[in-house]
């Protein structure tokens, strides 16, 4: 009887796991004839990419295609790894002016408990548009307050939030209080306010550390009382332990310096976001070894003397200084424009190959998922884009998109509405 | 001397003066010239004399003293035209009243607005700067050239159409701003349509009053004790629209409200030159093509409000292919510097050719502004308004190197880079000096 149950259980496990893998893996796919730009490693002309079980099985020139493999003819196309948006509001906002559709910002100043992936709308009309532009992964980030909440990394396909989430907590987002630019007498008030807010940030981290200490002590000693549950401190624990990085939105020269100092003093793992004045303090950032994610480059500098192209040339300067960087769309409805930002930086001094890395392998490294994605290499998840040209070019058409080895649709509300009215 | 001769002399001297002050001489050599209307010259020259294009071709010799720009390896295109912006203005919306046709944007031009400079860094040489969309009937717009550093008088393009701004939908309904005090009429699209009709009915009545008065004045029978009707500046503007002296530019998003406005224009017999934003134009491309009404739209900026939530990126390409005159506008002091990027996107969305794509930001807006005889393409006799790019203007990796208006260089990236370098050197020196001072203390 026991034996029988055992056999049955084994059969059950095997068949269930078989079913699961069957469902996960569409079998072997061979992408044939494409010019492959693996991002890491040399470019390959007329190459082959084998996909098995959702992963990249092989990339190269003389690769045997197993019998029964589904062949995707990619002659004349260029194969790229799927792009990664370094920060956006995909699935968190539909229509900007309608608050009912906006879910990436909370009220109040400290919201470490807020998680964007728990507000994710898989049906968002913006997600397929990003996807059909070659973006396969995105960091969905919160905003507002001092501590805005936690961002998550998602794949741009899935019926439910769960199916989409790759990493539910990537970073704790902090909006660094900006110091006023000019030291005029009248502005002492906001100046004080900014430094007061930095003190407040430090204070809450200090409290979180103490909270942890008390928890640890209580764990060892049953006689001690547990600290009273505190929601804010609870969710800051992985931050103070250095497990969860903080992503600090910061722009002006002095603020960047202050943010670096803050990170150092608090011994945090950090990513800087925005960093529009970065080119003025490239050395400081380099020394801190903190990576940078740029926001939208489509902004005119507020300071005339910075020059009209300050935002455009900033990535090039920081890259030259040896700072790790990535690009972001900082948008929902225009998240599809991620490659435009990278290309714009390339137009103004950033090396073209570096620009491509800024939307592929670099964000993967910054988010700690570079073993999984960011390039076309054996063993990585098969996020592959087949395009008829340079993936950062405005005129390029994306022909096929694979996420986790499965081909996904490149249609969107754009094409659906167009087709509907073409019938008129 | 009688009045006529004084007038004649004044007029002549003005003419002489203006022809003297107009434009400069310039020879652009060896560039890839995208004329937009007459094909591409792989390696050609453009000669501009007194601001006007005199010759386009190969191996043109520079007349004595004419400045030469070497454009080898560069792309030369007509200056970009933005058919809808609000730059260089000291005010955008007259929001105290609902109907403000008497307001004129030429009265509030601000020649020192830095957005003018931003525009020329993106190859823009002419803009239609407009009243906002806060009122069903806004004000009279104005066309200017982006002559950064000149006075506003020198910027105005007098030969352009006179245009009046109309607006429909969410903005005039005030859907997206909190109501302060009593709500303003109109609050619905019914009210918007009705209020515009009301104003045109008033204008017709006003015109009739004047016609009656003028006719009565002619006849001896009725001329006695006549009192002239009161002059009404608001009605005068609408009367000019009805007389065909001014054309309508109408801000509208939804297809339905757009069609209703076309009906209104037929009811009163005025001309709509284009719809602004027109997110849903692709739904009614047939009607727009039939009525010969253009659209001035974003390429892909959308979903920022409900009426913009079906504004698909294929709009420009699809409408172009279906015979609608399309221009891509910025409506922004930032997007204005990357209109050539937006034009390139119309190739991806909608499959336009390179030439069709460039037209969206050059000759098409020129036609919409009524300046196609002087701008929008590189042809002999047109103004020497030119942008030079380092790579193909439709590439994502391109940047504008020079912006030229009437033969005069207004933006020169090389010069900009030189000045910036000098400034940074100076800054470093000053810092050194400061350090030294600090050290001796």
CSV table of C-alpha atoms in Angstrom, one decimal, chain A residues 4-406:
chain,number,residue,atom,x,y,z
A,4,UNK,CA,1.7,2.0,-4.3
A,5,UNK,CA,1.1,5.4,-2.8
A,6,UNK,CA,4.7,6.2,-3.3
A,7,UNK,CA,4.7,5.2,-6.9
A,8,UNK,CA,1.5,7.1,-7.4
A,9,UNK,CA,3.0,10.1,-5.8
A,10,UNK,CA,6.1,9.9,-7.9
A,11,UNK,CA,4.0,9.6,-11.1
A,12,UNK,CA,1.9,12.5,-9.9
A,13,UNK,CA,4.9,14.7,-9.2
A,14,UNK,CA,6.5,13.8,-12.6
A,15,UNK,CA,3.3,14.4,-14.5
A,16,UNK,CA,2.6,17.7,-12.7
A,17,UNK,CA,6.1,19.0,-13.2
A,18,UNK,CA,5.8,17.8,-16.8
A,19,UNK,CA,2.6,19.7,-17.3
A,20,UNK,CA,4.1,22.7,-15.7
A,21,UNK,CA,7.2,22.7,-17.9
A,22,UNK,CA,5.0,21.9,-20.8
A,23,UNK,CA,3.0,25.0,-20.1
A,24,UNK,CA,6.0,27.1,-19.4
A,25,UNK,CA,8.1,26.0,-22.3
A,26,UNK,CA,6.8,26.2,-25.9
A,27,UNK,CA,9.4,23.7,-26.9
A,28,UNK,CA,12.6,24.6,-28.7
A,29,UNK,CA,12.6,27.8,-30.8
A,30,UNK,CA,15.4,28.6,-33.2
A,31,UNK,CA,15.8,32.2,-34.4
A,32,UNK,CA,17.6,31.9,-37.6
A,33,UNK,CA,19.5,34.3,-39.8
A,34,UNK,CA,19.5,37.4,-37.7
A,35,UNK,CA,22.3,39.8,-37.1
A,36,UNK,CA,22.7,39.3,-33.3
A,37,UNK,CA,23.7,42.1,-31.0
A,38,UNK,CA,24.2,40.3,-27.7
A,39,UNK,CA,25.3,43.5,-25.9
A,40,UNK,CA,27.8,41.4,-23.9
A,41,UNK,CA,30.2,39.8,-26.4
A,42,UNK,CA,30.8,40.3,-30.1
A,43,UNK,CA,28.1,41.0,-32.6
A,44,UNK,CA,27.3,38.0,-34.8
A,45,UNK,CA,26.1,38.2,-38.4
A,46,UNK,CA,23.7,35.6,-39.8
A,47,UNK,CA,23.5,33.8,-36.4
A,48,UNK,CA,21.2,31.4,-34.6
A,49,UNK,CA,19.6,31.8,-31.1
A,50,UNK,CA,18.2,28.6,-29.6
A,51,UNK,CA,15.5,29.0,-27.0
A,52,UNK,CA,14.6,26.1,-24.6
A,53,UNK,CA,12.4,26.1,-21.6
A,54,UNK,CA,12.1,29.9,-21.7
A,55,UNK,CA,15.9,30.3,-21.5
A,56,UNK,CA,18.6,31.0,-24.1
A,57,UNK,CA,20.1,27.6,-24.9
A,58,UNK,CA,22.7,28.8,-27.3
A,59,UNK,CA,23.8,31.9,-29.3
A,60,UNK,CA,26.2,31.7,-32.1
A,61,UNK,CA,27.0,30.9,-35.7
A,62,UNK,CA,27.4,27.2,-36.2
A,63,UNK,CA,24.7,25.8,-34.0
A,64,UNK,CA,22.8,22.6,-34.8
A,65,UNK,CA,19.1,23.2,-34.7
A,66,UNK,CA,17.4,20.2,-33.0
A,67,UNK,CA,14.8,18.4,-35.0
A,68,UNK,CA,11.2,19.5,-34.3
A,69,UNK,CA,12.3,23.0,-33.3
A,70,UNK,CA,10.1,25.8,-34.3
A,71,UNK,CA,12.1,28.0,-36.7
A,72,UNK,CA,11.7,31.8,-36.7
A,73,UNK,CA,13.1,33.1,-40.0
A,74,UNK,CA,14.9,36.3,-39.0
A,75,UNK,CA,16.8,37.0,-42.2
A,76,UNK,CA,17.4,40.8,-42.5
A,77,UNK,CA,16.4,41.4,-38.9
A,78,UNK,CA,18.5,42.4,-35.9
A,79,UNK,CA,18.3,40.5,-32.6
A,80,UNK,CA,18.6,42.4,-29.4
A,81,UNK,CA,18.0,41.6,-25.7
A,82,UNK,CA,14.7,43.1,-24.6
A,83,UNK,CA,15.1,46.6,-23.1
A,84,UNK,CA,14.7,47.4,-19.4
A,85,UNK,CA,13.0,50.6,-18.3
A,86,UNK,CA,14.9,51.9,-15.3
A,87,UNK,CA,11.9,53.6,-13.8
A,88,UNK,CA,8.3,54.2,-15.0
A,89,UNK,CA,4.7,54.1,-14.0
A,90,UNK,CA,3.5,51.3,-16.4
A,91,UNK,CA,0.4,49.7,-14.9
A,92,UNK,CA,0.2,52.4,-12.3
A,93,UNK,CA,-1.3,55.2,-14.4
A,94,UNK,CA,-3.7,55.2,-17.3
A,95,UNK,CA,-4.8,58.8,-17.9
A,96,UNK,CA,-2.7,61.6,-16.2
A,97,UNK,CA,-5.5,64.0,-15.4
A,98,UNK,CA,-7.9,61.3,-13.9
A,99,UNK,CA,-6.9,60.6,-10.3
A,100,UNK,CA,-9.0,57.5,-10.4
A,101,UNK,CA,-6.4,55.9,-12.7
A,102,UNK,CA,-3.3,57.2,-10.9
A,103,UNK,CA,-1.8,54.8,-8.3
A,104,UNK,CA,1.9,55.5,-7.9
A,105,UNK,CA,1.8,58.2,-5.3
A,106,UNK,CA,0.5,58.1,-1.7
A,107,UNK,CA,-0.4,61.0,0.7
A,108,UNK,CA,1.9,61.6,3.7
A,109,UNK,CA,5.6,61.8,3.9
A,110,UNK,CA,6.7,58.3,4.9
A,111,UNK,CA,5.2,55.4,3.1
A,112,UNK,CA,7.9,52.6,3.1
A,113,UNK,CA,5.0,50.1,3.3
A,114,UNK,CA,3.6,51.1,-0.1
A,115,UNK,CA,4.4,48.6,-2.9
A,116,UNK,CA,3.8,49.5,-6.5
A,117,UNK,CA,3.5,45.8,-7.6
A,118,UNK,CA,0.4,45.6,-5.4
A,119,UNK,CA,-1.3,48.3,-7.4
A,120,UNK,CA,-0.3,46.9,-10.8
A,121,UNK,CA,-2.9,46.8,-13.5
A,122,UNK,CA,-1.9,44.1,-16.0
A,123,UNK,CA,-4.5,45.3,-18.5
A,124,UNK,CA,-3.0,48.8,-18.8
A,125,UNK,CA,-3.2,50.0,-22.4
A,126,UNK,CA,0.3,51.4,-22.1
A,127,UNK,CA,2.1,48.0,-21.4
A,128,UNK,CA,1.6,46.5,-24.9
A,129,UNK,CA,2.8,49.8,-26.4
A,130,UNK,CA,6.1,49.6,-24.5
A,131,UNK,CA,6.4,46.0,-25.4
A,132,UNK,CA,5.8,46.6,-29.1
A,133,UNK,CA,8.7,49.1,-28.9
A,134,UNK,CA,11.1,46.4,-27.7
A,135,UNK,CA,10.9,46.9,-23.9
A,136,UNK,CA,10.3,43.7,-22.1
A,137,UNK,CA,11.1,44.6,-18.4
A,138,UNK,CA,10.4,47.6,-16.3
A,139,UNK,CA,11.0,49.0,-12.9
A,140,UNK,CA,7.6,50.3,-11.7
A,141,UNK,CA,8.3,53.1,-9.2
A,142,UNK,CA,6.4,55.1,-6.6
A,143,UNK,CA,6.7,58.9,-6.2
A,144,UNK,CA,5.9,61.7,-3.8
A,145,UNK,CA,6.5,62.3,-0.1
A,146,UNK,CA,9.9,61.8,1.4
A,147,UNK,CA,9.9,58.0,1.4
A,148,UNK,CA,7.6,57.1,-1.4
A,149,UNK,CA,7.5,53.3,-1.2
A,150,UNK,CA,9.0,50.3,-2.9
A,151,UNK,CA,9.5,49.7,-6.6
A,152,UNK,CA,9.2,46.3,-8.2
A,153,UNK,CA,10.6,44.8,-11.4
A,154,UNK,CA,8.0,43.4,-13.8
A,155,UNK,CA,7.9,41.6,-17.1
A,156,UNK,CA,5.7,43.3,-19.7
A,157,UNK,CA,3.4,40.4,-20.2
A,158,UNK,CA,1.0,38.5,-17.9
A,159,UNK,CA,-2.7,38.2,-17.0
A,160,UNK,CA,-2.3,38.8,-13.3
A,161,UNK,CA,0.1,41.0,-11.3
A,162,UNK,CA,1.7,37.8,-10.0
A,163,UNK,CA,2.5,36.6,-13.5
A,164,UNK,CA,4.2,39.8,-14.2
A,165,UNK,CA,6.3,40.4,-11.1
A,166,UNK,CA,9.9,39.4,-11.3
A,167,UNK,CA,11.1,41.0,-8.1
A,168,UNK,CA,8.5,42.5,-5.9
A,169,UNK,CA,10.8,44.8,-4.0
A,170,UNK,CA,13.8,46.3,-5.8
A,171,UNK,CA,14.4,49.6,-4.0
A,172,UNK,CA,13.0,52.0,-1.4
A,173,UNK,CA,12.3,55.3,-3.1
A,174,UNK,CA,13.4,58.5,-1.4
A,175,UNK,CA,12.7,62.0,-2.7
A,176,UNK,CA,15.7,63.9,-1.5
A,177,UNK,CA,14.6,67.3,-0.1
A,178,UNK,CA,16.1,69.9,-2.4
A,179,UNK,CA,18.0,72.8,-0.9
A,180,UNK,CA,17.1,76.2,-2.4
A,181,UNK,CA,19.5,77.2,-5.1
A,182,UNK,CA,20.3,80.8,-4.1
A,183,UNK,CA,21.4,81.9,-0.8
A,184,UNK,CA,19.2,84.9,-0.4
A,185,UNK,CA,18.1,86.1,2.9
A,186,UNK,CA,14.5,85.5,2.2
A,187,UNK,CA,15.1,81.8,1.5
A,188,UNK,CA,16.5,80.9,4.9
A,189,UNK,CA,13.1,79.3,5.6
A,190,UNK,CA,13.0,76.7,2.9
A,191,UNK,CA,16.7,76.1,3.5
A,192,UNK,CA,16.0,75.2,7.1
A,193,UNK,CA,13.1,73.1,6.0
A,194,UNK,CA,15.3,71.1,3.6
A,195,UNK,CA,17.9,70.3,6.2
A,196,UNK,CA,15.2,69.6,8.7
A,197,UNK,CA,13.8,67.0,6.3
A,198,UNK,CA,17.1,65.4,5.9
A,199,UNK,CA,17.4,65.2,9.7
A,200,UNK,CA,13.9,63.6,9.7
A,201,UNK,CA,15.0,61.0,7.2
A,202,UNK,CA,18.1,60.2,9.3
A,203,UNK,CA,15.9,60.1,12.4
A,204,UNK,CA,13.5,57.5,11.1
A,205,UNK,CA,16.4,55.3,9.9
A,206,UNK,CA,17.9,55.6,13.4
A,207,UNK,CA,14.5,54.6,14.9
A,208,UNK,CA,14.4,51.6,12.5
A,209,UNK,CA,17.8,50.5,13.7
A,210,UNK,CA,16.8,50.7,17.3
A,211,UNK,CA,13.5,48.9,16.5
A,212,UNK,CA,15.6,46.1,15.0
A,213,UNK,CA,17.9,46.0,18.0
A,214,UNK,CA,14.9,45.6,20.3
A,215,UNK,CA,13.4,42.9,18.2
A,216,UNK,CA,16.7,41.0,18.2
A,217,UNK,CA,17.1,41.4,21.9
A,218,UNK,CA,13.5,40.2,22.5
A,219,UNK,CA,14.2,37.2,20.3
A,220,UNK,CA,17.1,36.1,22.5
A,221,UNK,CA,15.4,36.9,25.8
A,222,UNK,CA,11.8,35.8,26.3
A,223,UNK,CA,11.6,38.1,29.3
A,224,UNK,CA,12.0,41.2,27.2
A,225,UNK,CA,9.0,42.9,25.7
A,226,UNK,CA,8.7,43.0,21.9
A,227,UNK,CA,8.7,46.6,20.6
A,228,UNK,CA,5.2,47.9,19.8
A,229,UNK,CA,4.5,47.1,16.1
A,230,UNK,CA,5.4,50.1,13.9
A,231,UNK,CA,4.4,49.9,10.3
A,232,UNK,CA,6.9,52.5,9.0
A,233,UNK,CA,9.8,51.1,10.9
A,234,UNK,CA,9.0,47.5,10.1
A,235,UNK,CA,9.2,48.2,6.3
A,236,UNK,CA,12.5,50.1,6.7
A,237,UNK,CA,14.3,47.2,8.3
A,238,UNK,CA,15.6,45.7,5.0
A,239,UNK,CA,16.9,49.2,4.2
A,240,UNK,CA,18.9,49.7,7.4
A,241,UNK,CA,20.2,46.2,7.1
A,242,UNK,CA,21.6,47.1,3.7
A,243,UNK,CA,19.6,44.4,2.0
A,244,UNK,CA,17.2,46.7,0.1
A,245,UNK,CA,18.8,49.6,-1.8
A,246,UNK,CA,17.4,53.1,-1.6
A,247,UNK,CA,16.7,54.9,-4.9
A,248,UNK,CA,17.2,58.6,-4.2
A,249,UNK,CA,15.6,61.1,-6.5
A,250,UNK,CA,18.0,64.1,-6.6
A,251,UNK,CA,18.8,66.8,-9.1
A,252,UNK,CA,20.9,69.8,-8.2
A,253,UNK,CA,24.6,69.8,-7.7
A,254,UNK,CA,24.6,70.5,-3.9
A,255,UNK,CA,21.7,68.1,-3.3
A,256,UNK,CA,23.6,65.3,-5.1
A,257,UNK,CA,26.6,65.9,-2.8
A,258,UNK,CA,24.3,66.0,0.2
A,259,UNK,CA,22.6,62.7,-0.9
A,260,UNK,CA,26.0,61.0,-1.3
A,261,UNK,CA,26.9,62.2,2.2
A,262,UNK,CA,23.6,60.9,3.5
A,263,UNK,CA,24.1,57.4,1.9
A,264,UNK,CA,27.6,57.2,3.4
A,265,UNK,CA,26.7,58.3,6.9
A,266,UNK,CA,23.7,55.9,7.0
A,267,UNK,CA,25.7,53.1,5.3
A,268,UNK,CA,23.0,52.4,2.8
A,269,UNK,CA,23.0,50.5,-0.5
A,270,UNK,CA,21.9,53.2,-3.0
A,271,UNK,CA,21.0,54.2,-6.5
A,272,UNK,CA,20.7,57.8,-7.5
A,273,UNK,CA,17.8,58.8,-9.7
A,274,UNK,CA,17.5,61.8,-12.0
A,275,UNK,CA,20.8,63.4,-11.3
A,276,UNK,CA,20.4,66.2,-13.8
A,277,UNK,CA,23.4,68.2,-12.5
A,278,UNK,CA,25.5,65.0,-12.4
A,279,UNK,CA,28.0,66.4,-14.9
A,280,UNK,CA,29.0,69.0,-12.4
A,281,UNK,CA,29.8,66.5,-9.7
A,282,UNK,CA,30.9,63.5,-11.7
A,283,UNK,CA,34.0,63.0,-9.6
A,284,UNK,CA,32.0,62.8,-6.4
A,285,UNK,CA,29.5,60.3,-7.8
A,286,UNK,CA,32.3,58.2,-9.2
A,287,UNK,CA,34.1,58.2,-5.8
A,288,UNK,CA,30.9,57.1,-4.1
A,289,UNK,CA,30.5,54.1,-6.5
A,290,UNK,CA,26.7,54.7,-6.5
A,291,UNK,CA,25.0,53.9,-9.8
A,292,UNK,CA,22.8,56.4,-11.5
A,293,UNK,CA,19.5,56.1,-13.3
A,294,UNK,CA,18.5,59.1,-15.6
A,295,UNK,CA,15.0,60.4,-15.8
A,296,UNK,CA,13.5,61.8,-19.0
A,297,UNK,CA,16.1,63.9,-20.9
A,298,UNK,CA,13.3,65.9,-22.4
A,299,UNK,CA,13.6,68.9,-20.1
A,300,UNK,CA,15.1,72.4,-20.7
A,301,UNK,CA,17.6,73.2,-18.0
A,302,UNK,CA,16.3,75.9,-15.6
A,303,UNK,CA,19.7,77.5,-15.3
A,304,UNK,CA,20.6,79.3,-18.5
A,305,UNK,CA,24.4,79.0,-17.9
A,306,UNK,CA,24.1,75.2,-17.9
A,307,UNK,CA,23.5,75.4,-21.6
A,308,UNK,CA,20.6,74.1,-23.7
A,309,UNK,CA,22.0,70.6,-23.9
A,310,UNK,CA,22.8,70.0,-20.3
A,311,UNK,CA,20.3,67.1,-19.9
A,312,UNK,CA,21.3,65.6,-23.2
A,313,UNK,CA,25.1,65.6,-22.6
A,314,UNK,CA,24.8,64.5,-18.9
A,315,UNK,CA,24.8,60.7,-19.6
A,316,UNK,CA,27.9,61.0,-21.8
A,317,UNK,CA,29.9,62.9,-19.1
A,318,UNK,CA,28.9,60.5,-16.4
A,319,UNK,CA,29.7,57.5,-18.5
A,320,UNK,CA,33.1,58.9,-19.3
A,321,UNK,CA,33.8,59.3,-15.6
A,322,UNK,CA,33.2,55.6,-15.2
A,323,UNK,CA,29.8,55.8,-13.4
A,324,UNK,CA,27.4,52.9,-13.9
A,325,UNK,CA,24.2,54.2,-15.4
A,326,UNK,CA,20.8,53.3,-16.9
A,327,UNK,CA,18.0,55.1,-18.6
A,328,UNK,CA,14.4,55.4,-17.7
A,329,UNK,CA,11.2,56.8,-19.3
A,330,UNK,CA,9.8,58.2,-16.1
A,331,UNK,CA,6.4,57.9,-17.7
A,332,UNK,CA,3.4,55.6,-18.4
A,333,UNK,CA,1.9,57.0,-21.6
A,334,UNK,CA,5.4,57.7,-23.0
A,335,UNK,CA,7.2,54.7,-21.5
A,336,UNK,CA,7.6,53.5,-25.0
A,337,UNK,CA,10.1,56.3,-25.6
A,338,UNK,CA,12.8,54.7,-23.5
A,339,UNK,CA,15.1,54.1,-26.5
A,340,UNK,CA,14.7,57.8,-27.6
A,341,UNK,CA,16.3,59.0,-24.3
A,342,UNK,CA,19.3,56.6,-24.9
A,343,UNK,CA,19.6,57.7,-28.5
A,344,UNK,CA,19.4,61.4,-27.5
A,345,UNK,CA,22.3,60.9,-25.1
A,346,UNK,CA,24.2,59.2,-27.9
A,347,UNK,CA,23.6,62.2,-30.2
A,348,UNK,CA,25.2,64.4,-27.5
A,349,UNK,CA,28.4,62.5,-26.7
A,350,UNK,CA,27.6,59.1,-25.2
A,351,UNK,CA,29.1,56.2,-27.1
A,352,UNK,CA,26.3,54.4,-29.1
A,353,UNK,CA,27.2,51.0,-27.6
A,354,UNK,CA,27.1,52.5,-24.1
A,355,UNK,CA,23.7,53.9,-24.9
A,356,UNK,CA,22.4,50.5,-25.7
A,357,UNK,CA,23.9,49.0,-22.6
A,358,UNK,CA,22.1,51.8,-20.6
A,359,UNK,CA,18.8,50.1,-21.6
A,360,UNK,CA,19.9,46.5,-21.3
A,361,UNK,CA,22.8,45.1,-19.3
A,362,UNK,CA,23.4,48.1,-17.1
A,363,UNK,CA,19.9,48.4,-15.6
A,364,UNK,CA,20.0,44.6,-15.1
A,365,UNK,CA,23.2,45.0,-13.1
A,366,UNK,CA,21.9,47.9,-11.1
A,367,UNK,CA,18.8,45.9,-10.2
A,368,UNK,CA,20.8,42.7,-9.4
A,369,UNK,CA,19.2,40.6,-12.2
A,370,UNK,CA,22.1,40.6,-14.7
A,371,UNK,CA,22.5,36.8,-14.3
A,372,UNK,CA,18.9,36.5,-15.5
A,373,UNK,CA,18.7,39.2,-18.3
A,374,UNK,CA,20.2,42.2,-20.0
A,375,UNK,CA,22.1,40.4,-22.8
A,376,UNK,CA,21.8,37.5,-25.2
A,377,UNK,CA,23.9,34.9,-23.4
A,378,UNK,CA,23.4,31.2,-22.8
A,379,UNK,CA,21.4,30.6,-19.6
A,380,UNK,CA,19.7,33.9,-19.5
A,381,UNK,CA,15.9,34.4,-19.8
A,382,UNK,CA,15.0,34.6,-23.5
A,383,UNK,CA,13.8,38.2,-23.7
A,384,UNK,CA,14.6,38.8,-27.3
A,385,UNK,CA,13.6,41.6,-29.7
A,386,UNK,CA,13.8,41.2,-33.5
A,387,UNK,CA,13.9,44.5,-35.2
A,388,UNK,CA,14.4,45.7,-38.8
A,389,UNK,CA,17.1,48.1,-37.7
A,390,UNK,CA,18.9,49.8,-34.8
A,391,UNK,CA,16.7,49.3,-31.8
A,392,UNK,CA,17.4,52.8,-30.6
A,393,UNK,CA,16.4,54.4,-33.9
A,394,UNK,CA,13.1,56.2,-34.2
A,395,UNK,CA,12.3,54.7,-37.6
A,396,UNK,CA,13.0,51.1,-36.7
A,397,UNK,CA,10.1,48.6,-36.6
A,398,UNK,CA,9.9,45.9,-34.0
A,399,UNK,CA,8.8,42.7,-35.7
A,400,UNK,CA,8.9,40.0,-33.0
A,401,UNK,CA,9.2,40.1,-29.2
A,402,UNK,CA,9.9,37.1,-27.0
A,403,UNK,CA,9.5,37.3,-23.2
A,404,UNK,CA,10.6,34.3,-21.2
A,405,UNK,CA,11.0,32.4,-24.5
A,406,UNK,CA,7.4,33.0,-25.6
